[in-house]
Amino acid sequence: MLMGRMNMRTIITLLVILVVEGCYWERGVSTTVTYDHKALVIDGKRRILQSGSIHYPRATPDLWPGIISKAKEGGLDVIESYVFWNYHEPVRGQYYFEGRFDLVRFVKTVHEAGLYVHLRIGPYACAEWNYGGFPVWLHFIPGIKFRTSNELFKREMKRFLKKVVNLMKDENLFASQGGPIILAQVENEYGNVEDAYGVGGKLYVKWAAETAVSLNTTVPWVMCAQKDAPDPIINTCNGFYCDGFTPNSPSKPAMWTENYPGWFLAFGYPIPYRPVEDIAFAVARFFEKGGTFQNYYMYFGGTNFGRTAGGPLIATSYDYDAPLDEYGFIRQPKWGHLRDLHIAIKHCEDYLVEADPSRVSLGMNLEAHVYYKTSNDCAAFLANYDSKVDANVTFKGISYFLPAWSVSILPDCKNVVFNTAKVVSQKTLDDVSFVRNTITRKSSLASSAWDWYKERVGIWGSNSFTASGLLEQINTTKDASDFLWYTTSVNVDEKIERHHKNVVVLSIASLGHAALVFVNKRPVGFGYGNHDDASFVLKKKISLNPGNNTLDVLSMIVGLQNYGPWFDIQGAGVNSVVLSGLKNAKENLSSKRWNYQVGLEGESLGLYKVNLQNSSLWKKGNALPTNQSLIWYKGTFLAPDGKGPVSVDLSSMGKGQAWVNGRSIGRYWPAYHSPSTGCTDNCDYRGSYNARKCLKKCGQPTQTLYHIPRHWLHAGENILVLHEEIGGDPSKISLVTRTGQEICASLSEADLPPSDTWNPKVGFSSEVPQVRLTCDQGWHIASIRFASFGTPEGDCGAYMQGSCHANVTSIYQQACVGKQQCSVPVFAANLGDPCPGVLKRVAVQALCSV
Ligand SMILES: *[C@@H]1O[C@H](CO)[C@@H](O)[C@H](O)[C@H]1NC(C)=O
Ligand SMILES: *[C@@H]1O[C@H](CO)[C@@H](O)[C@H](O)[C@H]1NC(C)=O
Ligand SMILES: *[C@@H]1O[C@H](CO)[C@@H](O)[C@H](O)[C@H]1NC(C)=O
Ligand SMILES: *[C@@H]1O[C@H](CO)[C@@H](O)[C@H](O)[C@H]1NC(C)=O
Ligand SMILES: *[C@@H]1O[C@H](CO)[C@@H](O)[C@H](O)[C@H]1NC(C)=O
Ligand SMILES: *[C@@H]1O[C@H](CO)[C@@H](O)[C@H](O)[C@H]1NC(C)=O
Ligand SMILES: *[C@@H]1O[C@H](CO)[C@@H](O)[C@H](O)[C@H]1NC(C)=O
Ligand SMILES: *[C@@H]1O[C@H](CO)[C@@H](O)[C@H](O)[C@H]1NC(C)=O
């Protein structure tokens, strides 16, 4: 029974009665924020806070309110975001705070939802964001050195910090001004790389702290992953687990700024995911052992539109397996299970802030932490941190069942309201990457005709230039484009080489990230690196003609590096070109004179722009060229019905970039498949998680679906332009929209408490447990696909009736069809008893649609 006390009836009712209690402050009223050794102190009260990262430019502003409100409903108190310097100041001194980069609007949107903001100003962001958020122009200030005690860098950093702080102050957005910002961050994870900067690094940390404090934000500052953060800056923990974390001073609270619900995606890699039982375990352990602030990085990951993705090779989707998916849909059971957890922790808040916990050993790898208000008034966390063995423990004279790698939460030291391994939240089958007929609609582009433009190979414009030796790419392009042409010619002496077949080996080495190689204007090879090592060597047998031959190498960046010591000067591009096997030609071409051209001809023409839609540059005709490198395609389509997000399936394409109505939806690279091994669909949540532990989609394209924000579409014809680099077939491109979702809920009699349900004010009350079904916003329950009370088998998507079965479909049909959400009490009197004396459960699967 013990497990019985931690039960779903309890939790489900919690959700009904105790939905997280709205605003904690009145808007516009000045709030003081300080901290002590336990917690952030808001208006004199210590607080337990749940936070989640939502990066404003990774969604469109029209989506912000919906995402934020789902975050609030999920039990968050705080929204965290970095600030993205490179997009806010694209040219030194010219600021941009509009559209997706309207920071003030974003902070105000969070404010309107009644949540707090943690603003991580940095200005270094990392964030799998291009160049970690630094503007590339910063690199070209002579004598500058990033993230160390360099006057030039410090001057620029301080200027931007001040700019952002003043912008927030001018809009009254700090808590003391009545705004939502309760916390700010300077720098980011510098402690991970500090050693590489020597003494300069130490001085820089001190300077960054002093500079931040001098800006007088009136809210506490944090430095994450920074053991030596000077007072009064709070050093915070980032990691998959932070329950072992202790701040660097007894006057600072334990705060966790990055808790990863999954991991980021890189082209050529499988998709990482993290089971929610493990995330809940990590969070519960943190609060169990004295933590008071926790942030999911990411709560909503979103999309790396345009060329915002960092590198090397960060993918366009930044889904992160977050509680809200790339499109802003609720991901179940992750979102729901964490919401249940937040509610359970919230019930303990008064105890958690009161005192430090007392540890009680309950056996091997078993322990309790108890928070006392008085000697007989307490809240407790019972933990089994063994990665394999389930256990029964006795705590205060009562026996409790604790599954391996789980924590039970007892807000009154007696009744379990939540166990991290017991997921009772509704589930969904509708991962948008599973294209199911019932919940997604696939449509081909209305346009039967594609126009195209074949890109010129090699030097195309008058702004080309020559230099001796191979130039570093970022220094040369200044990130104005992903592309740099390296071109030269190779002369083969006809007399000397006459008797040879002229087959030689061309060997090209690059710092990264990818390169297309052409000999005599014909493609001969494509080389590329990966996220962990972007460098590569491409070796190809080629044949040369007697006389003059051209060699054109198109080197490509796939997101500027965003992490690591001195990441800003790692460099990219071709760094060695050697020919072997020729008698008279120079073997090592690296130091000869090369011709250079930054960018592509099509970029310079602006082929992605709407105003060139009808230009005669675009070729038309029946013979659509496919499987061609360096070609632009243009097609039109009508916006799919509905209001929800749209994605475009580019699995027939190779590598490139796509634009809709002139806006870039990001880089695509479905031709880069992940390795065929290392994946598992049933990852064991028990035991320590790492980013490689749970992977899916091995041997497949990393990303085939690309998000087109609904807001970027309009009535009538929309234009899709693709720049294909290595070869694809645009005629197979289709649009995908989500038209619904399949949801499941299951409740077992065994999980019901003896009689009552938990309510923090009155303890247990006698509510009847309910099966609740909720459709994501905009949808309603259209049909009940399965409903059995008895001993149904299988899991969501594959339920089957068991030996004991009452068909309760019609009861659910009556209660639910046509509604956005419904609940049906679970008890035999209500559902009929098909097999008295047998432990029964209800399993329901429903279809939500428009
Ligand atoms: C900091 O700001 C607060 C509120 O705006 C102001 O009252 C205080 O005088 C400022 N402190 C300093 C040192 O500038
Ligand atoms: C815990 O106790 C229950 C009830 O006595 C028993 O059925 C179960 O096997 C025990 N589990 C473990 C892991 O000891
Ligand atoms: C080879 O051809 C290139 C491009 O057409 C030209 O620039 C170069 O001068 C030629 N070299 C020789 C040796 O003819
Ligand atoms: C880029 O240029 C700067 C200044 O000219 C130089 O110091 C630096 O080493 C170059 N970077 C790379 C990666 O070659
Ligand atoms: C070719 O020359 C470059 C630059 O002179 C040098 O760095 C590289 O090591 C040489 N490669 C080989 C294979 O000799
Ligand atoms: C291109 O032509 C179409 C069809 O005639 C027209 O609707 C559209 O406005 C034109 N676009 C531009 C940018 O001129
Ligand atoms: C595409 O072209 C390459 C050579 O350029 C060839 O090896 C490949 O088989 C072609 N693929 C298809 C699908 O036609
Ligand atoms: C259950 O009941 C529904 C509606 O009454 C019916 O359509 C369905 O076929 C029944 N299913 C089974 C397995 O008997």
Coordinates of N, CA, C and O in Angstrom, one line a residue, residues 453 612-619:
Y453 N 17.9 28.2 -60.5 CA 19.0 29.0 -60.9 C 20.2 28.3 -60.6 O 20.5 27.9 -59.4
L612 N 12.5 39.4 -56.1 CA 13.0 38.8 -57.3 C 12.2 37.6 -57.8 O 12.6 36.8 -58.6
Q613 N 11.0 37.5 -57.2 CA 10.1 36.3 -57.5 C 9.9 36.1 -59.0 O 9.9 35.0 -59.4
N614 N 9.7 37.2 -59.6 CA 9.4 37.1 -61.1 C 10.5 37.4 -62.0 O 10.4 37.7 -63.2
S615 N 11.7 37.5 -61.4 CA 12.9 37.9 -62.1 C 13.2 36.8 -63.2 O 13.0 35.7 -63.1
S616 N 13.7 37.4 -64.3 CA 14.1 36.4 -65.4 C 15.3 35.6 -65.1 O 15.7 34.8 -65.9
L617 N 16.0 36.0 -64.0 CA 17.1 35.1 -63.5 C 16.6 33.7 -63.3 O 17.4 32.7 -63.5
W618 N 15.4 33.5 -62.8 CA 14.9 32.2 -62.5 C 14.5 31.5 -63.8 O 13.8 32.0 -64.7
K619 N 15.0 30.3 -64.0 CA 14.8 29.5 -65.2 C 13.5 28.6 -65.0 O 13.3 28.2 -63.8

